[in-house]
Short mmCIF file of C-alpha atoms and ligand atoms in Angstrom, two decimals:
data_model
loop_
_atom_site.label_atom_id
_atom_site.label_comp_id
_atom_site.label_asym_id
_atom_site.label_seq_id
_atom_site.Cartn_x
_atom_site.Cartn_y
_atom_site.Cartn_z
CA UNK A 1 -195.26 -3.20 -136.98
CA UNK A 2 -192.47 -5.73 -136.99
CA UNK A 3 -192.57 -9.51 -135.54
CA UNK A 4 -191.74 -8.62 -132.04
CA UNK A 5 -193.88 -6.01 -131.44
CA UNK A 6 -196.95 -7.93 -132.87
CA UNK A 7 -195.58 -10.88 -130.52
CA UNK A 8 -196.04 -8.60 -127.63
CA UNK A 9 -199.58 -6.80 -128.97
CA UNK A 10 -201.43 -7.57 -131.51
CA UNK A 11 -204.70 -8.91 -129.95
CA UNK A 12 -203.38 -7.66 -126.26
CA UNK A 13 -204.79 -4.26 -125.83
CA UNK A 14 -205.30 -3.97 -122.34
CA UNK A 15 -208.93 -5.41 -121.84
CA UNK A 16 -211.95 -3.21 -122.80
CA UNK A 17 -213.69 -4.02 -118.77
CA UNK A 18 -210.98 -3.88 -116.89
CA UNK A 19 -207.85 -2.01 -118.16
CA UNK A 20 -205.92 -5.39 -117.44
CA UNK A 21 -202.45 -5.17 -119.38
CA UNK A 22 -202.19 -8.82 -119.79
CA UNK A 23 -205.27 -10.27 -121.55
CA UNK A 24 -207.19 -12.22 -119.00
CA UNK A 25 -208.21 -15.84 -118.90
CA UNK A 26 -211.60 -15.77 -119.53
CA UNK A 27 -212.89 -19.04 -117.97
CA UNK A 28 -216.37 -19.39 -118.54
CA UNK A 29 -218.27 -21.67 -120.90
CA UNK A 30 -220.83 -19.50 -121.61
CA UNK A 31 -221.90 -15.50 -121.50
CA UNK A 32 -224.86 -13.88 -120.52
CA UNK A 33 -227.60 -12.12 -122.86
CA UNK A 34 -228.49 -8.80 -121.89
CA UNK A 35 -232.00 -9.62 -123.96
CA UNK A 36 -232.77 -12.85 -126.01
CA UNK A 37 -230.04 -12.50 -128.95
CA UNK A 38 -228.84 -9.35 -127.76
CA UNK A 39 -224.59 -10.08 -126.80
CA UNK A 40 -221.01 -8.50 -126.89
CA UNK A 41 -220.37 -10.74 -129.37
CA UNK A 42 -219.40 -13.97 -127.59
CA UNK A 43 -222.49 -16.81 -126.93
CA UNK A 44 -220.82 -19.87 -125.93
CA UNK A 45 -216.77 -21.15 -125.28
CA UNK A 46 -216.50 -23.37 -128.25
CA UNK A 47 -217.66 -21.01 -130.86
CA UNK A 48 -215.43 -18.37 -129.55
CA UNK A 49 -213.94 -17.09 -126.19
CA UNK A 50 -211.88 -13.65 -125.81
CA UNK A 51 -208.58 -15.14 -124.64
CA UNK A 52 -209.12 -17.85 -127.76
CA UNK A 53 -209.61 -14.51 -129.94
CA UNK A 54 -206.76 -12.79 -128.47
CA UNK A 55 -204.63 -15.74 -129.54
CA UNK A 56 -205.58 -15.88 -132.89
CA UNK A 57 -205.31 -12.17 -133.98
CA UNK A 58 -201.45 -12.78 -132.50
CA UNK A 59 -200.93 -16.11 -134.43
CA UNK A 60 -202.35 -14.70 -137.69
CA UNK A 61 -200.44 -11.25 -137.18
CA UNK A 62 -197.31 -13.52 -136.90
CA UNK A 63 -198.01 -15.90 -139.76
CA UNK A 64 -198.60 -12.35 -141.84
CA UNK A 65 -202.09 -13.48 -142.44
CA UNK A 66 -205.29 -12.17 -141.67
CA UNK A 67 -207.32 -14.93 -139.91
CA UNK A 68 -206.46 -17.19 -137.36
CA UNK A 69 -207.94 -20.32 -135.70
CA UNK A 70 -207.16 -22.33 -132.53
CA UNK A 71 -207.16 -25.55 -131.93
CA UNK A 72 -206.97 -28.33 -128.97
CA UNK A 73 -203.68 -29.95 -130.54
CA UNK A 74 -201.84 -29.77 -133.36
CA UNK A 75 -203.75 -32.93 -134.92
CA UNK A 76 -207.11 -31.15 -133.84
CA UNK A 77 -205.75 -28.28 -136.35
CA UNK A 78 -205.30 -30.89 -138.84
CA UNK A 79 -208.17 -32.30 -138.53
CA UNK A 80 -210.29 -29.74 -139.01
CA UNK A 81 -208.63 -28.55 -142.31
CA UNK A 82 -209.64 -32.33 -143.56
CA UNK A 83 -213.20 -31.48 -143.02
CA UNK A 84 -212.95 -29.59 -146.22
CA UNK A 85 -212.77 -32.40 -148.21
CA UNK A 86 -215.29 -34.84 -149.06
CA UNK A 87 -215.44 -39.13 -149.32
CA UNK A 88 -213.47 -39.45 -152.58
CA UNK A 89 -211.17 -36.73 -152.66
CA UNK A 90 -207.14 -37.23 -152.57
CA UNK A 91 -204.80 -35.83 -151.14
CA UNK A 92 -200.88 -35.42 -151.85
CA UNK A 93 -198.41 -35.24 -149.06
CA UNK A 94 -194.86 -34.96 -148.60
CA UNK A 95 -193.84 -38.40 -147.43
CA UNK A 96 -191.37 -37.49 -144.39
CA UNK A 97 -194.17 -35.78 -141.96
CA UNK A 98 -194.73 -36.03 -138.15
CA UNK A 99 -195.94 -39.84 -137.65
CA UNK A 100 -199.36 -38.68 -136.03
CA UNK A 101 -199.97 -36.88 -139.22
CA UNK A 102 -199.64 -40.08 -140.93
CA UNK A 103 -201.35 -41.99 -138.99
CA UNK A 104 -204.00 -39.60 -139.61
CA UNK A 105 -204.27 -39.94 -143.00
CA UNK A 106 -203.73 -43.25 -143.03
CA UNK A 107 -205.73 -44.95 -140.56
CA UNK A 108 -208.41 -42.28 -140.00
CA UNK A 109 -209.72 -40.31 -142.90
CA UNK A 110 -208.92 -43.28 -145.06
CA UNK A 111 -211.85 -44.70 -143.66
CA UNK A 112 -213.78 -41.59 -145.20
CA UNK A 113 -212.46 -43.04 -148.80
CA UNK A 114 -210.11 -39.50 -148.72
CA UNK A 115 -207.08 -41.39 -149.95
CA UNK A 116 -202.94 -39.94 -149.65
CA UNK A 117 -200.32 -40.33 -152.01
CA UNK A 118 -196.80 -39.43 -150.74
CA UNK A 119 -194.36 -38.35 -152.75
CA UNK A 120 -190.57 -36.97 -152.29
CA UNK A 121 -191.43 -33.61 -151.11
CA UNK A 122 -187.98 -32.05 -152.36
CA UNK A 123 -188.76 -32.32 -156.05
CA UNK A 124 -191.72 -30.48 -156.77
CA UNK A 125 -192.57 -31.99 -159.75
CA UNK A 126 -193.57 -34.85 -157.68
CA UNK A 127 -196.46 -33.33 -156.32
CA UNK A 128 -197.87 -32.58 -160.01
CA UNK A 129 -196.89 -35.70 -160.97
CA UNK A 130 -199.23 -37.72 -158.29
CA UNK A 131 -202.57 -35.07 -159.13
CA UNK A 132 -205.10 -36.52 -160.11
CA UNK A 133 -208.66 -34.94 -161.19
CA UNK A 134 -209.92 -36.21 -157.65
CA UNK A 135 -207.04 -34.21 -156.05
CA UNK A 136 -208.04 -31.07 -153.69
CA UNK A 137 -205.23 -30.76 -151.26
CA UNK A 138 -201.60 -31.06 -150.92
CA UNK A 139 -200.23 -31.53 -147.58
CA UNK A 140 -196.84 -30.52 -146.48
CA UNK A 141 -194.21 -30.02 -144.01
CA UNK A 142 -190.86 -27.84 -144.56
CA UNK A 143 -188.54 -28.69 -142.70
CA UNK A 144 -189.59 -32.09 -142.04
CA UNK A 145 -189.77 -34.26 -139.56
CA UNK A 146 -187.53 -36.09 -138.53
CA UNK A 147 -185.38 -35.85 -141.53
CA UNK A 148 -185.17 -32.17 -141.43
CA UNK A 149 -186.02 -31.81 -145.64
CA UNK A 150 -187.62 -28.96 -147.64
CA UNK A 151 -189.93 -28.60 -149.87
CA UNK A 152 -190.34 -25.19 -152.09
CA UNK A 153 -193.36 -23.62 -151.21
CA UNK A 154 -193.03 -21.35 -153.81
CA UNK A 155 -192.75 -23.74 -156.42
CA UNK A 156 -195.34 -26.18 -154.98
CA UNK A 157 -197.55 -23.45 -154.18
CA UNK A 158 -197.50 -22.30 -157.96
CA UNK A 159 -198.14 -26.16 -158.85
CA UNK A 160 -201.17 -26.09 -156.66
CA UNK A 161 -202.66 -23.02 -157.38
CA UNK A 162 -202.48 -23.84 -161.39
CA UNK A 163 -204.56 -26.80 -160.71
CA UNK A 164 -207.30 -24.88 -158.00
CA UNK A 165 -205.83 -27.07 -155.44
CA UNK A 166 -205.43 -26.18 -151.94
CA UNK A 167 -201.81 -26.16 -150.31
CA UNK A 168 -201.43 -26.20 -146.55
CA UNK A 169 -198.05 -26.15 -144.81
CA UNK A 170 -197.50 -27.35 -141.17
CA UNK A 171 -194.88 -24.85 -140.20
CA UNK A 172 -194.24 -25.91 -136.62
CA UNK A 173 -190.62 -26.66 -136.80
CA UNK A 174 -189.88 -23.37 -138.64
CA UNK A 175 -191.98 -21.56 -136.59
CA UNK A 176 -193.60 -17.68 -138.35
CA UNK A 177 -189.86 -16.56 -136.52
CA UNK A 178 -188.01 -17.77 -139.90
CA UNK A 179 -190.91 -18.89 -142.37
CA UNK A 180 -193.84 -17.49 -143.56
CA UNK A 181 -195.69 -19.89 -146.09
CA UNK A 182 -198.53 -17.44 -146.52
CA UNK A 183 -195.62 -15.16 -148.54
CA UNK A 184 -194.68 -18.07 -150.29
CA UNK A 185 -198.05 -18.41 -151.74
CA UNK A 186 -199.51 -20.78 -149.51
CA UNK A 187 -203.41 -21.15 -148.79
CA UNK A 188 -203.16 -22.76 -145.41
CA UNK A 189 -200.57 -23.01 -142.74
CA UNK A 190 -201.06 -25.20 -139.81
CA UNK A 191 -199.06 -25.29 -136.43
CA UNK A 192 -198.54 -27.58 -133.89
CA UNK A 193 -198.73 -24.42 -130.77
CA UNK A 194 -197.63 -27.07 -128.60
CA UNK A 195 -194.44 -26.75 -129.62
CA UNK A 196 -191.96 -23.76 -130.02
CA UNK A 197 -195.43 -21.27 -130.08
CA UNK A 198 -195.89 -22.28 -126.58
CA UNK A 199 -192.55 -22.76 -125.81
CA UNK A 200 -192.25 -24.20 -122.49
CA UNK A 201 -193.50 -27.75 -123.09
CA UNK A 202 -196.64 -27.16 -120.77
CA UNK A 203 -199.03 -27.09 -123.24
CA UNK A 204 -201.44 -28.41 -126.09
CA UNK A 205 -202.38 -26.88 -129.17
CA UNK A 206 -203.01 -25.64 -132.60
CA UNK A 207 -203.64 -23.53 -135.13
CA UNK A 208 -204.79 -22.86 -138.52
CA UNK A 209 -203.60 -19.24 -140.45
CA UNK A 210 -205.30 -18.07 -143.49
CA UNK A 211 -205.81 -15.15 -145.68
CA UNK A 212 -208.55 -15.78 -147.86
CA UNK A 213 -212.14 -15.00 -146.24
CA UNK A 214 -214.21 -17.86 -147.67
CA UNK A 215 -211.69 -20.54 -146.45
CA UNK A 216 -211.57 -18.84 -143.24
CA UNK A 217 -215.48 -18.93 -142.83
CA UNK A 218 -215.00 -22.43 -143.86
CA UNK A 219 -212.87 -23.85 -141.43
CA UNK A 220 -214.33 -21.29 -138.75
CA UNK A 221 -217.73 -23.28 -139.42
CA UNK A 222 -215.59 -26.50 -138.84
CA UNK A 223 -213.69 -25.67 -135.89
CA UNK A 224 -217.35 -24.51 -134.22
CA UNK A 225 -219.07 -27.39 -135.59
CA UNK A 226 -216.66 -30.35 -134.90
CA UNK A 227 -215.52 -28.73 -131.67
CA UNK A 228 -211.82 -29.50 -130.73
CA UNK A 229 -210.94 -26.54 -129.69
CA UNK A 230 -208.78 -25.49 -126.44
CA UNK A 231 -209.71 -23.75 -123.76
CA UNK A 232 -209.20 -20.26 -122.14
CA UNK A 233 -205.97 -21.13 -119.88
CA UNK A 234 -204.45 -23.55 -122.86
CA UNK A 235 -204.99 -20.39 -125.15
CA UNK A 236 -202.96 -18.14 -122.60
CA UNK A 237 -200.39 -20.45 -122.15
CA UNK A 238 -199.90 -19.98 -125.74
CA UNK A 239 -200.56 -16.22 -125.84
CA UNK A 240 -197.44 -15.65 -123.08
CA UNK A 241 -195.28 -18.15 -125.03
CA UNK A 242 -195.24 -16.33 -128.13
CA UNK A 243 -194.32 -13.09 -126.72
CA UNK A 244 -190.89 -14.25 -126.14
CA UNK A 245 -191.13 -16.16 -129.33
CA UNK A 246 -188.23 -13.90 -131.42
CA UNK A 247 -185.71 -14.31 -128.50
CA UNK A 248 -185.96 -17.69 -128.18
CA UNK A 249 -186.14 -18.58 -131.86
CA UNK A 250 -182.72 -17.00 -132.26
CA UNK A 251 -180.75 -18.47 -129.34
CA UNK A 252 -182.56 -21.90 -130.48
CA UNK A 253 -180.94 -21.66 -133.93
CA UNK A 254 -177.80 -20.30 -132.59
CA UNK A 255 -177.04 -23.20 -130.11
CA UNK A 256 -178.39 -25.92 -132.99
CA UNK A 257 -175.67 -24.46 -135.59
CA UNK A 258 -173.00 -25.34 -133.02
CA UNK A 259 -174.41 -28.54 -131.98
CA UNK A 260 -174.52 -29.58 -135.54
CA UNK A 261 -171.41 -28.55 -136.52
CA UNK A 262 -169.96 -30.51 -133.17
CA UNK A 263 -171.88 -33.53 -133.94
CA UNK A 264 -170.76 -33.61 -137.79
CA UNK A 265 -167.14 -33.74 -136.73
CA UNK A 266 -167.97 -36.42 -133.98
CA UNK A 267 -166.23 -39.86 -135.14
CA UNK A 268 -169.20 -41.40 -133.71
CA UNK A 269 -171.96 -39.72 -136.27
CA UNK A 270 -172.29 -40.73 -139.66
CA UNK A 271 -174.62 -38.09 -140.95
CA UNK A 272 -176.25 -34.68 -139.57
CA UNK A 273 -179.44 -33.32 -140.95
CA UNK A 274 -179.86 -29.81 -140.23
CA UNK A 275 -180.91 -27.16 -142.76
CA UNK A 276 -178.52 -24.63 -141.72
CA UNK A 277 -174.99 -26.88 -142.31
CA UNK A 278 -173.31 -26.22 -145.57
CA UNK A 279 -173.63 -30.06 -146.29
CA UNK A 280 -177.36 -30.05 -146.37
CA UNK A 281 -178.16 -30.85 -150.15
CA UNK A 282 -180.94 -27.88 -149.57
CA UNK A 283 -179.17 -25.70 -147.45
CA UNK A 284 -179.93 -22.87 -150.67
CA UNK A 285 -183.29 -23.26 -150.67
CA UNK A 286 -183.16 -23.07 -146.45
CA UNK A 287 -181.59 -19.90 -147.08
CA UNK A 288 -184.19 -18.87 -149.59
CA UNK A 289 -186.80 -19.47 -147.89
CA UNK A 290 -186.27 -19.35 -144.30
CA UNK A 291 -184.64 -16.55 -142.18
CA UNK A 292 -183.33 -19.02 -139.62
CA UNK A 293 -182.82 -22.98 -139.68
CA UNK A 294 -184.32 -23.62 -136.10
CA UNK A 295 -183.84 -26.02 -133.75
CA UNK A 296 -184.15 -29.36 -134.60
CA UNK A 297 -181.34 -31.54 -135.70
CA UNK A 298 -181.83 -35.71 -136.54
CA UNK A 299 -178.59 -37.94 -136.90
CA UNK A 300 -177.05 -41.30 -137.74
CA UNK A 301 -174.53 -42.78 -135.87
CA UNK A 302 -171.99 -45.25 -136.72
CA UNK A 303 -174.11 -48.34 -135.11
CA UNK A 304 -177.88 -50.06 -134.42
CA UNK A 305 -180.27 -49.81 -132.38
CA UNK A 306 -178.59 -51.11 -128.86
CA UNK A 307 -176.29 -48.16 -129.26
CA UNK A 308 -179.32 -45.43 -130.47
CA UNK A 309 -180.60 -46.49 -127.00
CA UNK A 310 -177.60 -46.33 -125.12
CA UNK A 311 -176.98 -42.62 -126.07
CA UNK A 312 -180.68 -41.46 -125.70
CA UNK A 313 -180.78 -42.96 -122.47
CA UNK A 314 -177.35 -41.21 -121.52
CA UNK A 315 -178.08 -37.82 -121.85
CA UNK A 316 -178.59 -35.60 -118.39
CA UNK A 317 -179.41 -31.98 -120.02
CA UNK A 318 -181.54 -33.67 -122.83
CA UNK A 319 -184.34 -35.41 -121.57
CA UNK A 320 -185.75 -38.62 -123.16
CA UNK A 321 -189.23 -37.37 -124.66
CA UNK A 322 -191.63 -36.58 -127.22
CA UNK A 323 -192.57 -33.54 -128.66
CA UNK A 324 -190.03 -30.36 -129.41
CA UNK A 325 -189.85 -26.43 -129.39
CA UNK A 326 -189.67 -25.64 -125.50
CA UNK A 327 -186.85 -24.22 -123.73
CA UNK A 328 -185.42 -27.46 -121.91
CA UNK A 329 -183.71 -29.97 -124.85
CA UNK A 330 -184.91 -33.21 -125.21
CA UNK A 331 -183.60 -36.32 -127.33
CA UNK A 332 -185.52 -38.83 -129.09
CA UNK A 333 -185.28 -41.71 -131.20
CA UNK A 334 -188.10 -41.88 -133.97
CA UNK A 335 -188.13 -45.53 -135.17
CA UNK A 336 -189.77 -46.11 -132.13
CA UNK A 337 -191.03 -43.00 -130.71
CA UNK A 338 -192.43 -40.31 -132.75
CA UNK A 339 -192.71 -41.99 -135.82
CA UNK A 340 -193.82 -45.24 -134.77
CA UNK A 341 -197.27 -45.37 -136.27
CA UNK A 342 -195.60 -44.75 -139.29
CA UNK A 343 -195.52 -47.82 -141.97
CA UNK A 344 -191.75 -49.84 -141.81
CA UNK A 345 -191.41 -49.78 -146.00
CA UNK A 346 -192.12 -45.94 -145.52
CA UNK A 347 -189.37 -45.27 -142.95
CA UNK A 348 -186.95 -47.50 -144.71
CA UNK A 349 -187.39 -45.06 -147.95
CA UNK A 350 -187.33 -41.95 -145.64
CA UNK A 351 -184.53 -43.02 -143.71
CA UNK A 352 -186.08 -43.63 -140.30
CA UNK A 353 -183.45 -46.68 -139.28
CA UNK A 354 -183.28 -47.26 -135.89
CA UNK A 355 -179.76 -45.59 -135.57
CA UNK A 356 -181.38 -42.14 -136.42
CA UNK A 357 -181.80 -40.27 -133.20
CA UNK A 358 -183.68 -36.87 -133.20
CA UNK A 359 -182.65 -33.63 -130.97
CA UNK A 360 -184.91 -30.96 -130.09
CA UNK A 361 -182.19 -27.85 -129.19
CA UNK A 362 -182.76 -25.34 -126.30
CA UNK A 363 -181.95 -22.53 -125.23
CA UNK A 364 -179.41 -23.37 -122.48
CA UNK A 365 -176.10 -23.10 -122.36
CA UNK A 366 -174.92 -24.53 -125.60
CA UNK A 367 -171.60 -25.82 -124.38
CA UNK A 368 -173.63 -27.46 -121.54
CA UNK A 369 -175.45 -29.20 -124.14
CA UNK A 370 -172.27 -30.11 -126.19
CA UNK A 371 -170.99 -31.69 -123.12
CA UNK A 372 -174.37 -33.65 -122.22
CA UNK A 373 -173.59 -35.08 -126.18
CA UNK A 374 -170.36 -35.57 -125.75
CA UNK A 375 -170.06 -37.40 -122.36
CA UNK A 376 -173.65 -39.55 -123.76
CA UNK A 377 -171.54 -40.55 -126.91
CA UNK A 378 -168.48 -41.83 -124.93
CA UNK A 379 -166.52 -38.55 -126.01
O1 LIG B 401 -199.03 -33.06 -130.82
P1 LIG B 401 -199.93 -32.08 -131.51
O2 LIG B 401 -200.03 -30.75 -130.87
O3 LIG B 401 -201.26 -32.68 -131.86
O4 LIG B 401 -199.21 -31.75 -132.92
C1 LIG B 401 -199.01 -32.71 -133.91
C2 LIG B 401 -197.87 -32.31 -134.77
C3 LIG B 401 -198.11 -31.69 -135.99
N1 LIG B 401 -197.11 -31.30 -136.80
C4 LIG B 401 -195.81 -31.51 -136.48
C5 LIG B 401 -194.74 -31.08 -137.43
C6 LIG B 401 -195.50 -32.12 -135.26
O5 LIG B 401 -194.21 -32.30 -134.97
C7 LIG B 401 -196.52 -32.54 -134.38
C8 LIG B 401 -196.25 -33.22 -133.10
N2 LIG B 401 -194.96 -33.73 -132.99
C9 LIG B 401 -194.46 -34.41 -131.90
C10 LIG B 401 -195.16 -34.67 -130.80
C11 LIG B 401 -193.07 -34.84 -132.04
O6 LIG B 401 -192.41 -35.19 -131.04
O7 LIG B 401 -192.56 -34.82 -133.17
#
């Protein structure tokens, strides 16, 4: 079955009761026993709930894997996979992730002495380079974000699996449309649902996709046991997003080619980071490894901060705001947004300078959009 006919079934056979051919929202905490122990297979919401399940067969039939897990938010998702280590184990991350992530790592399960060494995810001899014996997961995102850099999961994964160590690969901004880590070798690959899963910016979420059985029961025990997990309506939100997934992947890529090709010429832009422009340093290994490049750009412009603001706040089509992957576009700047939490000496390596303003492309009209951009940078 190909990727948008799983979109539209897998998981969504018309329901067993009722015949329903949209899989209902089952909104009940709980489920009746016919005799003590005696179920169909569902006891209580958190542990599992049909619309939850109907999700995850989807997500993992997308990801190519064979178990998925949902989650209350993408940091829920992450969460959870950080159960599987214990006080004392490291981790290695790419150094250019979402600034919640971070701030995870950082300022949370530091506190459980499980310590993170960043390194510059597009050499992957710098992940085996920061292993130590106390090592048990690397942690990465391709592309990244904000700065829109890869990382070869192929070559990482090989790194990682060499040394018994687990690799796990948020793959929100890609999206299962044009990358599938799992293929690549990965062990784990995390999503942010809220984003272009869902779709339509009206949601919460994550996920976790895995193939191997153990480290699904694993996680499975974790997601039951520490309990963030969403709820029946959040997981059909989800569940009618990704059935237009495909579609909107494609016209989200097409209209972020143009934009970054507009915005390269601009006089007013010093630099454009997106993976699909010939002038990305990576853009081989984007075409390697990815179908599509997406729809997220980031960009410098010729000037500071006053003028980051003056353009983010000028946009009409592009609305100021967090988050990414739904239909509508939105513009933000992540020095002081997104990527906020993040530590100042780390953004000054990475590039986050507060003239670097991120784009989140939809699926409008894309010369609508170019002329939002080009009347908010003073043409
Ligand atoms: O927001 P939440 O659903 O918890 O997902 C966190 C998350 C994880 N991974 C990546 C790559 C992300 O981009 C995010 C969330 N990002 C934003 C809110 C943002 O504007 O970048």
């Amino acid at each position: 079955m190909e990727f948008e006919t799983k979109a539209i079934h897998v998981g969504q056979e018309p329901d067993p009761t009722t015949g329903a051919t949209i899989t209902p929202i089952y909104q009940t905490s709980t489920y009746t026993q016919e005799s003590l122990g005696k179920h169909k297979g569902y006891e209580y919401s958190r542990t599992g709930n049909p619309t939850r399940t109907a999700l995850e067969a989807a997500l993992a039939a997308l990801e190519g894997g064979k178990y998925g897990l949902c989650f209350a938010s993408g940091l829920a998702a992450t969460s959870t996979v950080l159960c599987l280590l214990k006080a004392g184990d490291e981790i290695v991350a790419g150094n250019d992730l979402y600034g919640g992530t971070i701030r995870l790592f950082n300022r949370v399960f530091s506190n459980f002495n499980i310590k993170t060494t960043y390194v510059d995810g597009r050499d992957s001899k710098n992940f085996e380079a920061q292993i130590t014996s106390k090592t048990k997961l690397i942690w990465l995102e391709t592309p990244t974000n904000p700065m829109l850099r890869l990382s070869d999961i192929k070559e990482v994964s090989q790194i990682a699996k060499k040394r018994n160590i687990l690799l796990a690969v948020d793959n929100t901004f890609a999206s299962p449309f044009f990358q599938k880590p799992l293929d690549l070798g990965t062990d784990i690959v995390v999503h942010s649902t809220t984003k272009y899963l869902g779709g339509h910016s009206d949601v919460i979420g994550g996920a976790v996709i895995v193939n191997d059985k153990k480290l699904h029961e694993q996680i499975k025990f974790y997601q039951n046991a520490v309990g963030a997990t969403p709820g029946a309506f959040d997981s059909w939100l989800v569940l009618r997003g990704i059935k237009t997934l495909a579609v909107r992947m494609r016209k989200h890529a097409e209209n972020a080619q143009k934009i970054a090709e507009f915005l390269e010429k601009h006089p007013k832009i010093k630099k454009v980071n997106y993976p699909g422009l010939k002038s990305h340093p990576q853009h081989e290994l984007a075409k390697k490894q990815m179908s599509g490049f997406g729809g997220m750009i980031s960009f410098e412009i010729n000037g500071g901060k006053d003028l980051a603001k003056k353009i983010v706040e000028s946009t009409k089509l592009f609305a100021l705001a967090e988050s990414l992957g739904g239909v509508e576009s939105l513009i933000g700047h992540p020095d002081t947004m997104t990527h906020v939490g993040v530590p100042k000496e780390q953004k000054d390596k990475l590039g986050i300078t507060d003239n670097l303003i991120r784009i989140s492309v939809g699926i409008e009209d894309v010369n609508d959009l170019i002329n939002d951009l080009k009347q908010a940078l003073g043409n």
